PDB file of C-alpha atoms and ligand atoms in Angstrom:
ATOM      1  CA  MET A   1       3.757  30.436  26.717  1.00  0.00           C
ATOM      2  CA  SER A   2       1.416  31.636  24.010  1.00  0.00           C
ATOM      3  CA  ILE A   3       2.603  32.387  20.484  1.00  0.00           C
ATOM      4  CA  ALA A   4       1.017  34.873  18.082  1.00  0.00           C
ATOM      5  CA  ILE A   5       1.579  33.566  14.558  1.00  0.00           C
ATOM      6  CA  ALA A   6       0.765  35.392  11.321  1.00  0.00           C
ATOM      7  CA  SER A   7       1.854  35.510   7.693  1.00  0.00           C
ATOM      8  CA  ASP A   8       1.038  37.013   4.342  1.00  0.00           C
ATOM      9  CA  HIS A   9       0.214  34.887   1.295  1.00  0.00           C
ATOM     10  CA  ALA A  10       3.896  34.188   0.588  1.00  0.00           C
ATOM     11  CA  GLY A  11       4.331  32.826   4.102  1.00  0.00           C
ATOM     12  CA  PHE A  12       1.070  30.902   4.226  1.00  0.00           C
ATOM     13  CA  ALA A  13       2.511  27.445   3.434  1.00  0.00           C
ATOM     14  CA  LEU A  14       5.252  27.818   6.042  1.00  0.00           C
ATOM     15  CA  LYS A  15       2.779  29.149   8.621  1.00  0.00           C
ATOM     16  CA  LYS A  16       0.589  26.091   8.046  1.00  0.00           C
ATOM     17  CA  ALA A  17       3.599  23.819   8.649  1.00  0.00           C
ATOM     18  CA  LEU A  18       4.553  25.732  11.812  1.00  0.00           C
ATOM     19  CA  VAL A  19       1.005  25.696  13.163  1.00  0.00           C
ATOM     20  CA  GLU A  20       1.084  21.904  12.832  1.00  0.00           C
ATOM     21  CA  TYR A  21       4.465  21.890  14.544  1.00  0.00           C
ATOM     22  CA  LEU A  22       3.168  23.994  17.455  1.00  0.00           C
ATOM     23  CA  GLU A  23       0.175  21.684  17.790  1.00  0.00           C
ATOM     24  CA  ARG A  24       2.452  18.631  17.894  1.00  0.00           C
ATOM     25  CA  ARG A  25       4.566  20.339  20.576  1.00  0.00           C
ATOM     26  CA  HIS A  26       1.461  21.351  22.584  1.00  0.00           C
ATOM     27  CA  VAL A  27       2.477  25.018  22.420  1.00  0.00           C
ATOM     28  CA  GLU A  28      -0.477  27.385  22.797  1.00  0.00           C
ATOM     29  CA  PHE A  29      -0.847  29.783  19.873  1.00  0.00           C
ATOM     30  CA  LEU A  30      -3.073  32.447  18.363  1.00  0.00           C
ATOM     31  CA  ASP A  31      -3.302  32.193  14.566  1.00  0.00           C
ATOM     32  CA  LEU A  32      -3.926  35.690  13.206  1.00  0.00           C
ATOM     33  CA  GLY A  33      -4.046  34.609   9.557  1.00  0.00           C
ATOM     34  CA  VAL A  34      -3.820  34.531   6.638  1.00  0.00           C
ATOM     35  CA  ARG A  35      -6.147  31.669   5.807  1.00  0.00           C
ATOM     36  CA  SER A  36      -5.267  31.209   2.125  1.00  0.00           C
ATOM     37  CA  GLU A  37      -2.733  32.144  -0.544  1.00  0.00           C
ATOM     38  CA  GLU A  38      -4.906  34.997  -1.777  1.00  0.00           C
ATOM     39  CA  ARG A  39      -2.688  38.104  -2.084  1.00  0.00           C
ATOM     40  CA  VAL A  40      -2.672  40.399   0.967  1.00  0.00           C
ATOM     41  CA  ASP A  41      -0.415  43.125   2.407  1.00  0.00           C
ATOM     42  CA  TYR A  42       2.164  41.862   4.913  1.00  0.00           C
ATOM     43  CA  PRO A  43       2.043  45.025   7.141  1.00  0.00           C
ATOM     44  CA  ASP A  44      -1.518  44.155   8.201  1.00  0.00           C
ATOM     45  CA  TYR A  45      -0.456  40.752   9.509  1.00  0.00           C
ATOM     46  CA  GLY A  46       2.906  41.781  10.928  1.00  0.00           C
ATOM     47  CA  TYR A  47       1.181  44.531  12.864  1.00  0.00           C
ATOM     48  CA  ALA A  48      -1.523  42.194  14.215  1.00  0.00           C
ATOM     49  CA  ALA A  49       1.026  39.744  15.589  1.00  0.00           C
ATOM     50  CA  ALA A  50       3.242  42.511  16.980  1.00  0.00           C
ATOM     51  CA  GLN A  51       0.255  44.085  18.726  1.00  0.00           C
ATOM     52  CA  ALA A  52      -0.708  40.744  20.279  1.00  0.00           C
ATOM     53  CA  VAL A  53       2.784  40.509  21.782  1.00  0.00           C
ATOM     54  CA  ALA A  54       3.127  44.188  22.750  1.00  0.00           C
ATOM     55  CA  SER A  55      -0.250  44.116  24.525  1.00  0.00           C
ATOM     56  CA  GLY A  56       0.746  41.056  26.543  1.00  0.00           C
ATOM     57  CA  GLN A  57      -1.932  38.853  24.972  1.00  0.00           C
ATOM     58  CA  CYS A  58       0.844  36.580  23.687  1.00  0.00           C
ATOM     59  CA  THR A  59       4.324  35.918  25.019  1.00  0.00           C
ATOM     60  CA  MET A  60       6.107  35.818  21.673  1.00  0.00           C
ATOM     61  CA  GLY A  61       5.375  36.052  17.977  1.00  0.00           C
ATOM     62  CA  ILE A  62       6.234  34.259  14.764  1.00  0.00           C
ATOM     63  CA  ILE A  63       5.710  36.240  11.569  1.00  0.00           C
ATOM     64  CA  ILE A  64       6.298  35.100   8.010  1.00  0.00           C
ATOM     65  CA  CYS A  65       6.335  36.743   4.606  1.00  0.00           C
ATOM     66  CA  GLY A  66       8.220  35.814   1.444  1.00  0.00           C
ATOM     67  CA  THR A  67      11.634  36.926   2.657  1.00  0.00           C
ATOM     68  CA  GLY A  68      10.758  37.839   6.247  1.00  0.00           C
ATOM     69  CA  ILE A  69      12.054  41.344   5.546  1.00  0.00           C
ATOM     70  CA  GLY A  70       8.881  43.364   5.066  1.00  0.00           C
ATOM     71  CA  ILE A  71       7.032  41.767   7.937  1.00  0.00           C
ATOM     72  CA  SER A  72       9.986  42.213  10.330  1.00  0.00           C
ATOM     73  CA  ILE A  73      10.340  45.892   9.388  1.00  0.00           C
ATOM     74  CA  THR A  74       6.622  46.280  10.147  1.00  0.00           C
ATOM     75  CA  ALA A  75       6.721  44.523  13.515  1.00  0.00           C
ATOM     76  CA  ASN A  76       9.684  46.605  14.627  1.00  0.00           C
ATOM     77  CA  LYS A  77       7.563  49.761  14.298  1.00  0.00           C
ATOM     78  CA  VAL A  78       5.504  48.624  17.298  1.00  0.00           C
ATOM     79  CA  ARG A  79       6.820  49.854  20.643  1.00  0.00           C
ATOM     80  CA  GLY A  80       8.226  47.046  22.763  1.00  0.00           C
ATOM     81  CA  ILE A  81       8.738  44.728  19.827  1.00  0.00           C
ATOM     82  CA  ARG A  82      12.123  43.327  18.951  1.00  0.00           C
ATOM     83  CA  ALA A  83      11.588  41.293  15.811  1.00  0.00           C
ATOM     84  CA  ALA A  84      14.528  39.273  14.492  1.00  0.00           C
ATOM     85  CA  LEU A  85      14.712  37.873  10.990  1.00  0.00           C
ATOM     86  CA  CYS A  86      16.522  34.558  11.335  1.00  0.00           C
ATOM     87  CA  CYS A  87      17.601  32.071   8.699  1.00  0.00           C
ATOM     88  CA  SER A  88      19.678  29.785  10.913  1.00  0.00           C
ATOM     89  CA  GLU A  89      19.519  28.226  14.354  1.00  0.00           C
ATOM     90  CA  TYR A  90      22.569  30.281  15.348  1.00  0.00           C
ATOM     91  CA  MET A  91      20.772  33.529  14.493  1.00  0.00           C
ATOM     92  CA  ALA A  92      17.744  32.418  16.516  1.00  0.00           C
ATOM     93  CA  GLU A  93      19.965  31.572  19.479  1.00  0.00           C
ATOM     94  CA  MET A  94      21.698  34.951  19.361  1.00  0.00           C
ATOM     95  CA  ALA A  95      18.426  36.817  18.805  1.00  0.00           C
ATOM     96  CA  ARG A  96      17.215  35.456  22.131  1.00  0.00           C
ATOM     97  CA  LYS A  97      20.484  35.436  24.122  1.00  0.00           C
ATOM     98  CA  HIS A  98      21.759  38.862  23.075  1.00  0.00           C
ATOM     99  CA  ASN A  99      18.783  40.821  21.699  1.00  0.00           C
ATOM    100  CA  ASP A 100      15.927  39.444  23.815  1.00  0.00           C
ATOM    101  CA  ALA A 101      13.923  39.253  20.587  1.00  0.00           C
ATOM    102  CA  ASN A 102      10.249  38.657  21.256  1.00  0.00           C
ATOM    103  CA  VAL A 103       9.189  38.105  17.640  1.00  0.00           C
ATOM    104  CA  LEU A 104      10.776  35.690  15.176  1.00  0.00           C
ATOM    105  CA  ALA A 105      10.515  36.623  11.499  1.00  0.00           C
ATOM    106  CA  LEU A 106      10.971  33.974   8.818  1.00  0.00           C
ATOM    107  CA  GLY A 107      11.043  33.933   5.031  1.00  0.00           C
ATOM    108  CA  GLY A 108       8.634  31.413   3.577  1.00  0.00           C
ATOM    109  CA  ARG A 109      10.404  31.590   0.220  1.00  0.00           C
ATOM    110  CA  VAL A 110      13.843  31.374   1.793  1.00  0.00           C
ATOM    111  CA  ILE A 111      13.927  28.417   4.179  1.00  0.00           C
ATOM    112  CA  SER A 112      12.413  24.920   4.255  1.00  0.00           C
ATOM    113  CA  PRO A 113       9.759  23.907   6.795  1.00  0.00           C
ATOM    114  CA  GLU A 114      12.286  21.505   8.353  1.00  0.00           C
ATOM    115  CA  SER A 115      14.803  24.289   8.849  1.00  0.00           C
ATOM    116  CA  ALA A 116      12.097  26.655  10.123  1.00  0.00           C
ATOM    117  CA  GLU A 117      10.993  24.126  12.760  1.00  0.00           C
ATOM    118  CA  LYS A 118      14.545  23.890  14.092  1.00  0.00           C
ATOM    119  CA  ILE A 119      14.849  27.679  14.180  1.00  0.00           C
ATOM    120  CA  VAL A 120      11.539  27.990  16.052  1.00  0.00           C
ATOM    121  CA  GLU A 121      12.594  25.287  18.519  1.00  0.00           C
ATOM    122  CA  VAL A 122      15.769  27.212  19.371  1.00  0.00           C
ATOM    123  CA  PHE A 123      13.973  30.565  19.517  1.00  0.00           C
ATOM    124  CA  LEU A 124      11.302  29.326  21.926  1.00  0.00           C
ATOM    125  CA  ASN A 125      13.729  27.499  24.187  1.00  0.00           C
ATOM    126  CA  THR A 126      16.577  29.983  24.584  1.00  0.00           C
ATOM    127  CA  ASP A 127      16.665  32.565  27.369  1.00  0.00           C
ATOM    128  CA  PHE A 128      17.972  36.127  27.271  1.00  0.00           C
ATOM    129  CA  GLU A 129      21.436  36.324  28.853  1.00  0.00           C
ATOM    130  CA  GLY A 130      20.917  39.768  30.383  1.00  0.00           C
ATOM    131  CA  GLY A 131      24.029  41.416  31.805  1.00  0.00           C
ATOM    132  CA  ARG A 132      25.767  43.680  29.278  1.00  0.00           C
ATOM    133  CA  HIS A 133      23.117  42.784  26.710  1.00  0.00           C
ATOM    134  CA  ALA A 134      20.350  44.193  28.911  1.00  0.00           C
ATOM    135  CA  GLN A 135      21.987  47.603  28.784  1.00  0.00           C
ATOM    136  CA  ARG A 136      22.078  47.476  24.963  1.00  0.00           C
ATOM    137  CA  VAL A 137      18.472  46.365  24.683  1.00  0.00           C
ATOM    138  CA  GLN A 138      17.542  49.184  27.043  1.00  0.00           C
ATOM    139  CA  LYS A 139      19.245  51.637  24.665  1.00  0.00           C
ATOM    140  CA  ILE A 140      17.056  50.350  21.826  1.00  0.00           C
ATOM    141  CA  HIS A 141      13.998  50.815  24.009  1.00  0.00           C
ATOM    142  CA  GLN A 142      14.995  54.382  24.851  1.00  0.00           C
ATOM    143  CA  LEU A 143      14.961  55.275  21.145  1.00  0.00           C
ATOM    144  CA  THR A 144      11.205  54.736  21.097  1.00  0.00           C
ATOM    145  CA  GLN A 145      10.718  57.064  24.088  1.00  0.00           C
ATOM    146  CA  ARG A 146      12.038  60.193  22.343  1.00  0.00           C
TER     147      ARG A 146
HETATM  148  C1  RB5 E 201       5.063  39.333  -1.430  1.00  0.00           C
HETATM  149  O1  RB5 E 201       5.183  39.109  -2.784  1.00  0.00           O
HETATM  150  C2  RB5 E 201       6.407  39.703  -0.837  1.00  0.00           C
HETATM  151  O2  RB5 E 201       6.808  40.961  -1.295  1.00  0.00           O
HETATM  152  C3  RB5 E 201       6.341  39.699   0.668  1.00  0.00           C
HETATM  153  O3  RB5 E 201       5.929  38.449   1.104  1.00  0.00           O
HETATM  154  C4  RB5 E 201       7.646  39.941   1.406  1.00  0.00           C
HETATM  155  O4  RB5 E 201       8.663  39.116   0.973  1.00  0.00           O
HETATM  156  C5  RB5 E 201       8.059  41.346   1.583  1.00  0.00           C
HETATM  157  O5  RB5 E 201       9.051  41.670   2.242  1.00  0.00           O
END
């Protein structure tokens, strides 16, 4: 498993905490920035992480902005990406089990690093259930083929 991780300035502190978490857990990752709290535009970073996942370079992505909203909207513009903005472990579990989400979006100004670590842990370790959910995910995919 290889994780593409990226944030804007508002998500920088949480990204730093999650990079340390991934290192502790020996999870391979690709850090696509940012490298400081200097103001940037979240679409640039959301797109970079989404592309890394869509191209197959990384298995999954973690993207962070202030609320997680802007960066998740961005990532969901990339074909093949199912980005889920989660603020609880339950949402992360459902995002994987029911939506087969391949990118986790978080709000650096919304949740604590401790909470984010738990959400990431669930996201990375929960499998898609398939079955009736596969048919629904397929319908989402078909929307991008029109
Ligand atoms: C940056 O101030 C903020 O707008 C951005 O991080 C994000 O929350 C947008 O959705």
